[in-house]
Amino acid sequence: MSTTSSHRAVPVAPREFPTGFFWGTATSAYQIEGAWDEDGKGPSIWDTFAHTPGKIRDGSTGDVANDHYHRYQEDVKLMKDLGATAYRFSISWPRIFPQGTDTPNAKGLDFYSRLVDELKAAGIEPFATLYHWDLPQALQDKHKGWQSRDTAKAFADYAGYVAEKLSDRVKHFFTINEFRTFVDAGHHGHEAHVAGGTLTILLAPGLKLPGGELNQVRHHAVLGHGLAVQAIRAKGKAGTKVGPAEVIECAVPLIESPEHIAAAQTATREANAPFLTVMLEGKYTDAYLKAAGQDAPQFSDDDLKVIASPLDFVGINVYKPAVYVLASEQAPGWRAVPFAKSHPKMFNAWLALGPEAMYWAPKFVQSLWGAKEIFITENGCASDDVVADDGTVYDTDRVVFLRAYLTQLQRATADGVPVRGYFQWSTMDNFEWTAGFGNRFGLVHVDFKTQKRTPKMSAAWFREAAKRNAVV
Ligand code: PNW
């Protein structure tokens, strides 16, 4: 990728992001750490799930994964080489509280403390997610996990404890990653709409609850978020910032004219009713409650106040349009446009290509809810990566994907949408839940037999974009 000076320069207008924009990558604890039973860690529902034969496509587990628990120093160095200025990682709740509550495990906290020091020394800003799906198994056994309010309360206690211990160095906390995914896919079976049909994804704890119970789990998850926001404010140092990291269901206008844009905004608000909308508005929408009928969640006005605790920022994971829409004369004022059978998708089956989601998602978060700060907490794709004979991973599809999405994100910041940073998913290939090690999302390739890390072509692309603070 060197240039030869004999070439004549081609002037290209820069497409820059605002000054101070964070260029990050993201991971989560269970997907990379390994060391599943070391240093006093308790088992999580993901340990149990992955150890159950037949749950993971290739029979793999996160027992070792990227062995990041032992190799975090090498991995921070990789991030520095990527030119990243921020890193979003998650904290394993059962490392901190092996039983979910009561006695903390000092060794568990110490790992994250060392990681944070290493990041800061490398000039990388740490962003910590408190829940990326690895619930302590003890709470699943004792309370049926998120089926109980007790789990929401236990989550807040844990969140407050971590904020108290780490907020001297960690200034940004995300409460929960992807409410919709772990709730719906973990407790019901989540229907992911893909080009050419739907795909049912089942995650830990692998329950198939009926509608009413599912809605109650959804309610407990947003309640846990709100209680955690309050606990972090109570226990964290002044200036600690907090927000969710939700996978927004973004309705994208197929045609960008005012009536279709307004219709897509309405559809987006409704599609997020049980998660972002209730967190940001403090009420369930009438349409959500009406559609749920007898299956509506049980809640109090106090719950709604807690759920809507004021936030410092909104984090959104953006992968694809939930749906393309057009305005309609008929209720609810918009209609879904089905994905064409030939609609392009990435290597992972559910990822329909739709870069405009990266414009409309933050745009609607601002227009609907007036968010003061927004982070793109995840975006990326899997590729069928192989290390070529020359040692290079030629992931041209990922480069094209990232450029297309960041072009739309730059369009949003140029419009004045207050997006403060972007986290590419993922720093390196890792344990992709039920897909095992088959779906590689990293900027860095990992050979899971040898743990060798090899930066891909996309890593070079990311470094250049971060360096120029612009789409490249
Ligand atoms: C996210 N969908 O999951 C998670 O936060 C990550 O842990 C995961 O590795 C990453 O995205 C890639 O899958 C998603 O069906 C799972 O639309 C499914 C969907 C989106 C995100």
Short mmCIF file of C-alpha atoms and ligand atoms in Angstrom, two decimals:
data_model
loop_
_atom_site.label_atom_id
_atom_site.label_comp_id
_atom_site.label_asym_id
_atom_site.label_seq_id
_atom_site.Cartn_x
_atom_site.Cartn_y
_atom_site.Cartn_z
CA MET A 1 0.00 0.00 0.00
CA SER A 2 2.91 2.35 -0.55
CA THR A 3 2.62 4.98 -3.23
CA THR A 4 5.22 5.84 -5.79
CA SER A 5 6.13 9.47 -6.16
CA SER A 6 6.16 9.24 -9.96
CA HIS A 7 2.34 9.19 -9.88
CA ARG A 8 0.57 12.51 -10.26
CA ALA A 9 -1.62 13.38 -7.26
CA VAL A 10 -5.40 13.20 -7.68
CA PRO A 11 -7.20 15.78 -5.57
CA VAL A 12 -10.03 14.26 -3.50
CA ALA A 13 -12.15 16.38 -1.19
CA PRO A 14 -11.76 15.09 2.39
CA ARG A 15 -14.87 13.77 4.12
CA GLU A 16 -13.88 14.50 7.66
CA PHE A 17 -15.46 13.73 11.01
CA PRO A 18 -15.63 16.35 13.79
CA THR A 19 -12.48 17.04 15.81
CA GLY A 20 -12.14 14.68 18.76
CA PHE A 21 -14.19 11.92 17.09
CA PHE A 22 -13.34 8.55 18.69
CA TRP A 23 -12.12 5.78 16.38
CA GLY A 24 -12.69 2.59 18.26
CA THR A 25 -13.07 -1.14 17.94
CA ALA A 26 -15.23 -3.36 20.13
CA THR A 27 -15.30 -6.82 21.69
CA SER A 28 -17.10 -8.58 24.51
CA ALA A 29 -15.86 -10.65 27.42
CA TYR A 30 -17.27 -14.08 26.62
CA GLN A 31 -16.32 -13.78 22.96
CA ILE A 32 -12.59 -13.21 23.55
CA GLU A 33 -11.41 -13.74 27.12
CA GLY A 34 -11.33 -17.51 27.63
CA ALA A 35 -10.14 -18.35 31.17
CA TRP A 36 -13.72 -19.34 31.81
CA ASP A 37 -13.07 -20.76 35.28
CA GLU A 38 -9.88 -19.00 36.31
CA ASP A 39 -9.10 -16.74 39.25
CA GLY A 40 -12.39 -17.35 41.01
CA LYS A 41 -14.74 -16.58 38.09
CA GLY A 42 -18.20 -18.11 38.46
CA PRO A 43 -19.94 -19.80 35.52
CA SER A 44 -22.19 -17.72 33.27
CA ILE A 45 -25.23 -18.80 31.28
CA TRP A 46 -22.98 -18.77 28.22
CA ASP A 47 -20.60 -21.28 29.79
CA THR A 48 -23.57 -23.53 30.45
CA PHE A 49 -25.09 -23.00 27.01
CA ALA A 50 -21.88 -23.55 25.03
CA HIS A 51 -21.08 -26.64 27.11
CA THR A 52 -24.43 -28.12 26.10
CA PRO A 53 -23.95 -30.32 23.02
CA GLY A 54 -25.77 -29.11 19.91
CA LYS A 55 -26.11 -25.45 20.86
CA ILE A 56 -23.09 -24.09 18.98
CA ARG A 57 -22.87 -24.74 15.24
CA ASP A 58 -19.24 -25.97 15.19
CA GLY A 59 -19.30 -27.45 18.68
CA SER A 60 -16.91 -24.81 19.96
CA THR A 61 -17.04 -22.91 23.27
CA GLY A 62 -15.63 -19.73 24.75
CA ASP A 63 -13.50 -21.68 27.24
CA VAL A 64 -10.31 -20.42 25.60
CA ALA A 65 -11.60 -18.25 22.71
CA ASN A 66 -8.88 -15.65 21.97
CA ASP A 67 -7.13 -16.29 25.28
CA HIS A 68 -7.36 -12.54 25.70
CA TYR A 69 -7.37 -12.91 29.50
CA HIS A 70 -3.70 -13.86 29.22
CA ARG A 71 -2.84 -11.94 26.06
CA TYR A 72 -4.45 -8.59 26.73
CA GLN A 73 -1.14 -6.73 26.55
CA GLU A 74 -0.46 -8.07 23.06
CA ASP A 75 -4.03 -7.22 22.08
CA VAL A 76 -3.79 -3.64 23.31
CA LYS A 77 -0.65 -3.29 21.24
CA LEU A 78 -2.61 -4.54 18.21
CA MET A 79 -5.22 -1.85 18.85
CA LYS A 80 -2.55 0.79 19.04
CA ASP A 81 -1.19 -0.45 15.70
CA LEU A 82 -4.71 -0.12 14.29
CA GLY A 83 -4.56 3.55 15.19
CA ALA A 84 -7.58 3.14 17.45
CA THR A 85 -8.20 5.92 19.95
CA ALA A 86 -10.93 4.09 21.87
CA TYR A 87 -11.81 0.53 22.85
CA ARG A 88 -15.17 -0.84 23.90
CA PHE A 89 -14.86 -4.02 25.94
CA SER A 90 -17.29 -5.73 28.26
CA ILE A 91 -16.90 -6.78 31.85
CA SER A 92 -17.82 -10.31 32.82
CA TRP A 93 -20.28 -10.00 35.70
CA PRO A 94 -19.43 -13.50 37.09
CA ARG A 95 -15.74 -12.56 37.25
CA ILE A 96 -16.66 -9.70 39.57
CA PHE A 97 -19.49 -11.44 41.46
CA PRO A 98 -19.11 -15.21 40.93
CA GLN A 99 -22.54 -15.78 42.50
CA GLY A 100 -24.09 -12.68 40.92
CA THR A 101 -24.37 -10.85 44.25
CA ASP A 102 -22.76 -10.65 47.69
CA THR A 103 -19.00 -11.15 47.81
CA PRO A 104 -16.90 -9.58 45.06
CA ASN A 105 -13.91 -11.42 43.63
CA ALA A 106 -10.89 -9.11 43.79
CA LYS A 107 -8.97 -11.04 41.14
CA GLY A 108 -11.75 -10.54 38.62
CA LEU A 109 -11.78 -6.80 39.07
CA ASP A 110 -8.00 -6.72 38.96
CA PHE A 111 -7.99 -8.07 35.41
CA TYR A 112 -10.07 -5.13 34.17
CA SER A 113 -8.05 -2.69 36.20
CA ARG A 114 -4.86 -3.91 34.52
CA LEU A 115 -6.54 -3.81 31.11
CA VAL A 116 -7.64 -0.22 31.66
CA ASP A 117 -4.12 0.80 32.72
CA GLU A 118 -2.69 -0.84 29.64
CA LEU A 119 -5.17 0.98 27.39
CA LYS A 120 -4.52 4.35 28.98
CA ALA A 121 -0.78 3.87 28.67
CA ALA A 122 -1.33 3.21 24.94
CA GLY A 123 -3.41 6.38 24.56
CA ILE A 124 -6.64 4.41 24.02
CA GLU A 125 -9.77 5.60 25.82
CA PRO A 126 -11.55 2.73 27.62
CA PHE A 127 -15.34 2.37 27.21
CA ALA A 128 -16.79 -0.40 29.39
CA THR A 129 -19.98 -2.36 28.75
CA LEU A 130 -21.41 -3.86 31.92
CA TYR A 131 -23.59 -6.56 30.41
CA HIS A 132 -22.83 -8.32 27.16
CA TRP A 133 -25.01 -11.35 27.82
CA ASP A 134 -22.91 -13.45 30.23
CA LEU A 135 -25.28 -13.52 33.19
CA PRO A 136 -23.98 -15.32 36.29
CA GLN A 137 -25.48 -18.83 36.13
CA ALA A 138 -26.25 -18.50 39.86
CA LEU A 139 -28.84 -15.81 39.06
CA GLN A 140 -30.40 -17.93 36.33
CA ASP A 141 -30.72 -20.78 38.83
CA LYS A 142 -31.89 -18.70 41.77
CA HIS A 143 -34.21 -16.17 40.11
CA LYS A 144 -34.79 -17.51 36.57
CA GLY A 145 -32.47 -14.74 35.46
CA TRP A 146 -34.12 -11.78 33.76
CA GLN A 147 -37.55 -13.27 34.37
CA SER A 148 -37.24 -11.70 37.82
CA ARG A 149 -36.88 -8.11 39.03
CA ASP A 150 -34.27 -9.42 41.46
CA THR A 151 -31.86 -9.81 38.55
CA ALA A 152 -32.44 -6.18 37.53
CA LYS A 153 -31.62 -5.11 41.10
CA ALA A 154 -28.55 -7.36 41.28
CA PHE A 155 -27.37 -5.87 37.99
CA ALA A 156 -27.57 -2.36 39.41
CA ASP A 157 -25.56 -3.37 42.51
CA TYR A 158 -22.89 -4.89 40.31
CA ALA A 159 -22.87 -1.85 37.99
CA GLY A 160 -22.50 0.54 40.92
CA TYR A 161 -19.67 -1.53 42.35
CA VAL A 162 -17.73 -1.53 39.07
CA ALA A 163 -18.31 2.22 38.57
CA GLU A 164 -17.02 2.89 42.06
CA LYS A 165 -13.87 0.90 41.40
CA LEU A 166 -13.07 1.90 37.81
CA SER A 167 -14.54 5.37 37.22
CA ASP A 168 -11.29 7.02 38.26
CA ARG A 169 -10.07 5.89 34.82
CA VAL A 170 -13.13 4.76 32.85
CA LYS A 171 -15.28 7.77 31.94
CA HIS A 172 -17.88 6.04 29.76
CA PHE A 173 -20.04 3.09 30.77
CA PHE A 174 -22.58 1.27 28.63
CA THR A 175 -25.16 -0.51 30.73
CA ILE A 176 -26.46 -3.34 28.54
CA ASN A 177 -25.52 -4.49 25.05
CA GLU A 178 -28.34 -5.23 22.62
CA PHE A 179 -31.38 -5.61 24.84
CA ARG A 180 -33.42 -6.87 21.94
CA THR A 181 -30.98 -9.59 20.92
CA PHE A 182 -30.28 -11.21 24.27
CA VAL A 183 -33.86 -10.85 25.48
CA ASP A 184 -35.72 -12.01 22.40
CA ALA A 185 -33.16 -14.51 21.09
CA GLY A 186 -32.40 -15.83 24.57
CA HIS A 187 -35.97 -16.17 25.79
CA HIS A 188 -38.08 -16.74 22.72
CA GLY A 189 -36.06 -17.24 19.52
CA HIS A 190 -35.39 -14.04 17.59
CA GLU A 191 -36.58 -13.78 14.02
CA ALA A 192 -33.91 -11.98 12.03
CA HIS A 193 -35.22 -10.76 8.69
CA VAL A 194 -32.77 -11.52 5.96
CA ALA A 195 -32.80 -11.13 2.23
CA GLY A 196 -34.88 -14.06 1.04
CA GLY A 197 -36.61 -14.95 4.32
CA THR A 198 -36.25 -15.10 8.08
CA LEU A 199 -33.75 -16.79 10.34
CA THR A 200 -34.44 -17.88 13.91
CA ILE A 201 -31.58 -17.21 16.29
CA LEU A 202 -31.58 -18.81 19.74
CA LEU A 203 -29.08 -17.61 22.35
CA ALA A 204 -28.46 -18.42 26.03
CA PRO A 205 -30.27 -19.24 28.22
CA GLY A 206 -32.19 -20.81 25.31
CA LEU A 207 -35.74 -20.43 26.59
CA LYS A 208 -38.93 -20.34 24.54
CA LEU A 209 -41.23 -18.28 26.72
CA PRO A 210 -44.76 -17.33 25.73
CA GLY A 211 -45.48 -13.70 24.77
CA GLY A 212 -46.46 -12.31 28.16
CA GLU A 213 -43.42 -13.73 29.91
CA LEU A 214 -41.19 -12.50 27.12
CA ASN A 215 -42.56 -8.97 27.50
CA GLN A 216 -41.88 -9.17 31.22
CA VAL A 217 -38.24 -10.12 30.56
CA ARG A 218 -38.01 -7.13 28.20
CA HIS A 219 -39.36 -4.93 30.96
CA HIS A 220 -36.88 -6.26 33.53
CA ALA A 221 -34.01 -5.62 31.14
CA VAL A 222 -34.86 -1.94 30.66
CA LEU A 223 -35.58 -1.67 34.38
CA GLY A 224 -32.13 -3.13 35.10
CA HIS A 225 -30.67 -0.53 32.77
CA GLY A 226 -32.43 2.33 34.58
CA LEU A 227 -31.45 1.06 38.03
CA ALA A 228 -27.85 0.68 36.82
CA VAL A 229 -27.84 4.28 35.49
CA GLN A 230 -28.87 5.44 38.97
CA ALA A 231 -26.31 3.22 40.72
CA ILE A 232 -23.50 4.45 38.46
CA ARG A 233 -24.47 8.06 39.19
CA ALA A 234 -24.51 7.31 42.92
CA LYS A 235 -21.19 5.44 43.05
CA GLY A 236 -19.15 6.75 40.12
CA LYS A 237 -16.83 9.74 40.23
CA ALA A 238 -18.27 13.08 39.11
CA GLY A 239 -18.25 13.30 35.33
CA THR A 240 -18.83 9.58 34.72
CA LYS A 241 -21.01 9.21 31.63
CA VAL A 242 -23.53 6.46 31.06
CA GLY A 243 -25.89 5.20 28.37
CA PRO A 244 -27.19 2.00 26.73
CA ALA A 245 -25.76 0.16 23.70
CA GLU A 246 -28.86 -1.00 21.88
CA VAL A 247 -29.20 -2.55 18.45
CA ILE A 248 -31.64 -0.03 17.02
CA GLU A 249 -34.35 -1.29 14.70
CA CYS A 250 -34.02 1.36 12.05
CA ALA A 251 -36.69 1.78 9.42
CA VAL A 252 -35.01 3.27 6.37
CA PRO A 253 -36.94 5.34 3.83
CA LEU A 254 -36.52 3.61 0.47
CA ILE A 255 -37.02 6.96 -1.21
CA GLU A 256 -35.56 9.99 0.55
CA SER A 257 -38.38 12.47 0.19
CA PRO A 258 -40.05 14.28 3.12
CA GLU A 259 -43.15 12.08 3.42
CA HIS A 260 -41.22 8.82 3.28
CA ILE A 261 -38.63 10.13 5.74
CA ALA A 262 -41.34 11.14 8.20
CA ALA A 263 -42.99 7.73 7.79
CA ALA A 264 -39.70 5.95 8.47
CA GLN A 265 -39.22 8.02 11.61
CA THR A 266 -42.66 6.95 12.90
CA ALA A 267 -41.89 3.33 12.08
CA THR A 268 -38.53 3.51 13.86
CA ARG A 269 -40.09 4.88 17.05
CA GLU A 270 -42.65 2.09 17.07
CA ALA A 271 -40.18 -0.67 16.22
CA ASN A 272 -38.12 0.24 19.31
CA ALA A 273 -41.09 0.58 21.66
CA PRO A 274 -39.99 -2.01 24.28
CA PHE A 275 -36.39 -0.81 24.42
CA LEU A 276 -35.00 2.55 23.23
CA THR A 277 -38.38 4.26 23.03
CA VAL A 278 -39.39 3.47 26.61
CA MET A 279 -35.89 4.35 27.87
CA LEU A 280 -35.96 7.72 26.14
CA GLU A 281 -39.65 8.61 26.49
CA GLY A 282 -40.54 7.00 29.82
CA LYS A 283 -43.62 5.28 28.45
CA TYR A 284 -44.58 2.31 26.36
CA THR A 285 -46.24 3.41 23.16
CA ASP A 286 -50.00 2.96 22.89
CA ALA A 287 -49.54 0.77 19.83
CA TYR A 288 -47.11 -1.54 21.67
CA LEU A 289 -49.44 -2.00 24.63
CA LYS A 290 -52.44 -2.45 22.37
CA ALA A 291 -50.72 -5.05 20.20
CA ALA A 292 -49.51 -6.92 23.31
CA GLY A 293 -53.02 -6.92 24.80
CA GLN A 294 -53.15 -9.39 27.67
CA ASP A 295 -49.46 -10.11 27.14
CA ALA A 296 -48.45 -6.53 28.01
CA PRO A 297 -45.79 -6.30 30.72
CA GLN A 298 -46.75 -5.57 34.35
CA PHE A 299 -45.22 -2.28 35.41
CA SER A 300 -45.69 0.73 37.67
CA ASP A 301 -45.27 4.45 37.06
CA ASP A 302 -42.19 4.31 39.26
CA ASP A 303 -40.67 1.66 37.01
CA LEU A 304 -41.14 3.96 34.03
CA LYS A 305 -39.38 6.81 35.85
CA VAL A 306 -36.43 4.56 36.63
CA ILE A 307 -36.29 3.20 33.08
CA ALA A 308 -36.16 6.74 31.70
CA SER A 309 -33.37 7.93 34.04
CA PRO A 310 -31.55 10.75 32.21
CA LEU A 311 -28.67 9.59 30.02
CA ASP A 312 -25.43 11.20 28.91
CA PHE A 313 -25.45 9.53 25.53
CA VAL A 314 -27.22 6.94 23.44
CA GLY A 315 -25.15 4.05 22.06
CA ILE A 316 -26.50 2.25 19.02
CA ASN A 317 -25.29 -0.84 17.20
CA VAL A 318 -25.98 -0.43 13.50
CA TYR A 319 -25.66 -3.31 11.08
CA LYS A 320 -28.57 -3.18 8.68
CA PRO A 321 -31.95 -1.59 8.01
CA ALA A 322 -34.63 -3.40 10.04
CA VAL A 323 -36.95 -2.66 7.16
CA TYR A 324 -37.27 -0.34 4.19
CA VAL A 325 -40.47 1.69 4.29
CA LEU A 326 -42.60 4.03 2.25
CA ALA A 327 -45.35 6.34 3.45
CA SER A 328 -48.87 4.99 3.22
CA GLU A 329 -52.39 6.45 3.27
CA GLN A 330 -53.40 3.60 5.53
CA ALA A 331 -52.69 3.15 9.25
CA PRO A 332 -50.07 3.16 10.69
CA GLY A 333 -49.00 5.61 7.96
CA TRP A 334 -46.21 3.55 6.49
CA ARG A 335 -45.74 0.24 4.76
CA ALA A 336 -42.85 -2.20 4.74
CA VAL A 337 -41.08 -2.81 1.45
CA PRO A 338 -39.82 -6.40 1.43
CA PHE A 339 -36.15 -7.04 0.73
CA ALA A 340 -35.65 -8.22 -2.84
CA LYS A 341 -34.59 -11.82 -3.07
CA SER A 342 -31.42 -10.63 -4.77
CA HIS A 343 -30.73 -7.90 -2.19
CA PRO A 344 -26.98 -8.08 -1.51
CA LYS A 345 -25.89 -9.50 1.80
CA MET A 346 -22.60 -10.04 3.53
CA PHE A 347 -21.00 -13.39 4.39
CA ASN A 348 -23.06 -13.77 7.57
CA ALA A 349 -26.59 -14.72 6.57
CA TRP A 350 -28.53 -12.05 8.46
CA LEU A 351 -26.54 -9.08 7.28
CA ALA A 352 -28.36 -7.43 4.40
CA LEU A 353 -26.31 -4.59 2.98
CA GLY A 354 -27.92 -1.24 3.80
CA PRO A 355 -25.40 1.53 4.45
CA GLU A 356 -28.11 4.23 4.73
CA ALA A 357 -29.06 2.73 8.09
CA MET A 358 -25.87 4.36 9.32
CA TYR A 359 -27.28 7.75 8.39
CA TRP A 360 -30.89 7.28 9.46
CA ALA A 361 -30.29 5.50 12.76
CA PRO A 362 -28.36 8.34 14.47
CA LYS A 363 -30.46 10.90 12.60
CA PHE A 364 -33.70 9.51 14.07
CA VAL A 365 -32.15 9.13 17.54
CA GLN A 366 -31.57 12.86 17.39
CA SER A 367 -34.85 13.82 15.71
CA LEU A 368 -37.08 11.59 17.86
CA TRP A 369 -35.39 11.91 21.23
CA GLY A 370 -33.02 14.88 21.07
CA ALA A 371 -29.98 12.82 22.11
CA LYS A 372 -27.13 15.13 23.11
CA GLU A 373 -24.43 12.60 22.30
CA ILE A 374 -24.52 9.44 20.22
CA PHE A 375 -22.00 6.63 19.86
CA ILE A 376 -22.06 3.97 17.18
CA THR A 377 -21.22 1.13 19.52
CA GLU A 378 -20.98 -1.59 16.85
CA ASN A 379 -20.82 -1.90 13.08
CA GLY A 380 -19.06 -4.46 10.93
CA CYS A 381 -19.51 -7.66 8.96
CA ALA A 382 -18.23 -11.20 8.72
CA SER A 383 -16.07 -12.21 5.77
CA ASP A 384 -14.94 -15.59 4.53
CA ASP A 385 -11.39 -14.64 5.49
CA VAL A 386 -8.37 -16.74 4.62
CA VAL A 387 -4.70 -15.97 5.02
CA ALA A 388 -3.27 -16.00 1.50
CA ASP A 389 0.09 -17.53 0.65
CA ASP A 390 1.70 -14.12 0.93
CA GLY A 391 0.43 -13.85 4.52
CA THR A 392 -2.24 -11.26 3.72
CA VAL A 393 -5.99 -11.45 4.37
CA TYR A 394 -7.63 -9.77 1.37
CA ASP A 395 -10.97 -8.81 2.90
CA THR A 396 -12.05 -6.41 0.17
CA ASP A 397 -15.72 -6.99 1.04
CA ARG A 398 -15.16 -5.67 4.57
CA VAL A 399 -13.33 -2.59 3.26
CA VAL A 400 -16.18 -1.83 0.85
CA PHE A 401 -18.73 -2.41 3.63
CA LEU A 402 -16.98 -0.16 6.15
CA ARG A 403 -16.41 2.63 3.63
CA ALA A 404 -20.05 2.56 2.55
CA TYR A 405 -21.33 2.73 6.14
CA LEU A 406 -18.85 5.39 7.25
CA THR A 407 -19.74 7.49 4.22
CA GLN A 408 -23.28 7.57 5.60
CA LEU A 409 -22.07 8.27 9.14
CA GLN A 410 -20.00 11.20 7.88
CA ARG A 411 -23.11 12.44 6.14
CA ALA A 412 -24.86 12.39 9.52
CA THR A 413 -22.11 14.30 11.34
CA ALA A 414 -21.99 16.83 8.48
CA ASP A 415 -25.74 17.31 9.10
CA GLY A 416 -25.00 18.16 12.73
CA VAL A 417 -26.06 14.85 14.25
CA PRO A 418 -23.96 14.69 17.47
CA VAL A 419 -22.15 11.38 16.86
CA ARG A 420 -19.02 11.39 19.05
CA GLY A 421 -17.44 8.12 18.05
CA TYR A 422 -17.57 4.89 16.10
CA PHE A 423 -16.69 1.37 17.27
CA GLN A 424 -16.01 -1.20 14.59
CA TRP A 425 -17.09 -4.75 15.45
CA SER A 426 -14.69 -6.33 16.01
CA THR A 427 -11.09 -5.75 17.00
CA MET A 428 -10.29 -9.34 16.09
CA ASP A 429 -12.06 -12.53 15.04
CA ASN A 430 -13.75 -14.13 18.03
CA PHE A 431 -16.39 -16.53 19.30
CA GLU A 432 -19.47 -15.50 17.33
CA TRP A 433 -22.08 -17.01 19.68
CA THR A 434 -24.03 -19.86 18.09
CA ALA A 435 -22.02 -19.51 14.86
CA GLY A 436 -18.91 -20.51 16.86
CA PHE A 437 -15.64 -19.53 15.23
CA GLY A 438 -17.16 -19.73 11.74
CA ASN A 439 -18.09 -16.09 11.33
CA ARG A 440 -15.05 -13.85 11.40
CA PHE A 441 -15.81 -10.20 12.19
CA GLY A 442 -12.32 -8.94 13.03
CA LEU A 443 -10.01 -6.32 11.57
CA VAL A 444 -7.38 -8.74 12.81
CA HIS A 445 -7.43 -12.41 11.79
CA VAL A 446 -7.00 -14.98 14.54
CA ASP A 447 -5.79 -18.52 14.02
CA PHE A 448 -7.59 -20.26 16.86
CA LYS A 449 -5.17 -23.18 16.85
CA THR A 450 -2.06 -21.08 17.40
CA GLN A 451 -3.60 -17.78 18.63
CA LYS A 452 -1.62 -15.98 15.94
CA ARG A 453 -3.02 -12.55 15.16
CA THR A 454 -2.72 -11.18 11.61
CA PRO A 455 -4.06 -7.72 10.74
CA LYS A 456 -6.25 -7.89 7.62
CA MET A 457 -6.38 -5.43 4.70
CA SER A 458 -9.28 -3.77 6.49
CA ALA A 459 -6.94 -3.02 9.40
CA ALA A 460 -4.82 -0.91 7.08
CA TRP A 461 -7.96 0.82 5.86
CA PHE A 462 -9.11 1.52 9.43
CA ARG A 463 -5.71 2.90 10.41
CA GLU A 464 -5.81 5.35 7.51
CA ALA A 465 -9.37 6.46 8.26
CA ALA A 466 -8.55 6.98 11.96
CA LYS A 467 -5.37 8.86 11.11
CA ARG A 468 -7.15 11.24 8.73
CA ASN A 469 -10.34 11.34 10.84
CA ALA A 470 -12.16 10.91 7.53
CA VAL A 471 -13.71 8.43 5.14
CA VAL A 472 -10.92 6.93 3.03
C1 PNW B 1 -24.12 -8.24 17.85
N1 PNW B 1 -29.11 -9.44 13.86
O1 PNW B 1 -25.09 -9.23 17.69
C2 PNW B 1 -23.47 -8.49 19.20
O2 PNW B 1 -23.54 -7.37 20.05
C3 PNW B 1 -22.08 -9.02 19.11
O3 PNW B 1 -21.76 -9.69 20.29
C4 PNW B 1 -21.95 -9.89 17.88
O4 PNW B 1 -20.75 -10.59 17.83
C5 PNW B 1 -22.10 -8.97 16.67
O5 PNW B 1 -23.31 -8.23 16.73
C6 PNW B 1 -22.04 -9.70 15.33
O6 PNW B 1 -23.07 -10.63 15.23
C7 PNW B 1 -26.05 -9.23 16.70
O7 PNW B 1 -29.62 -10.56 13.59
C8 PNW B 1 -26.68 -10.42 16.44
O8 PNW B 1 -29.51 -8.42 13.26
C9 PNW B 1 -27.70 -10.49 15.51
C10 PNW B 1 -28.08 -9.36 14.83
C11 PNW B 1 -27.44 -8.14 15.06
C12 PNW B 1 -26.43 -8.10 16.00
#
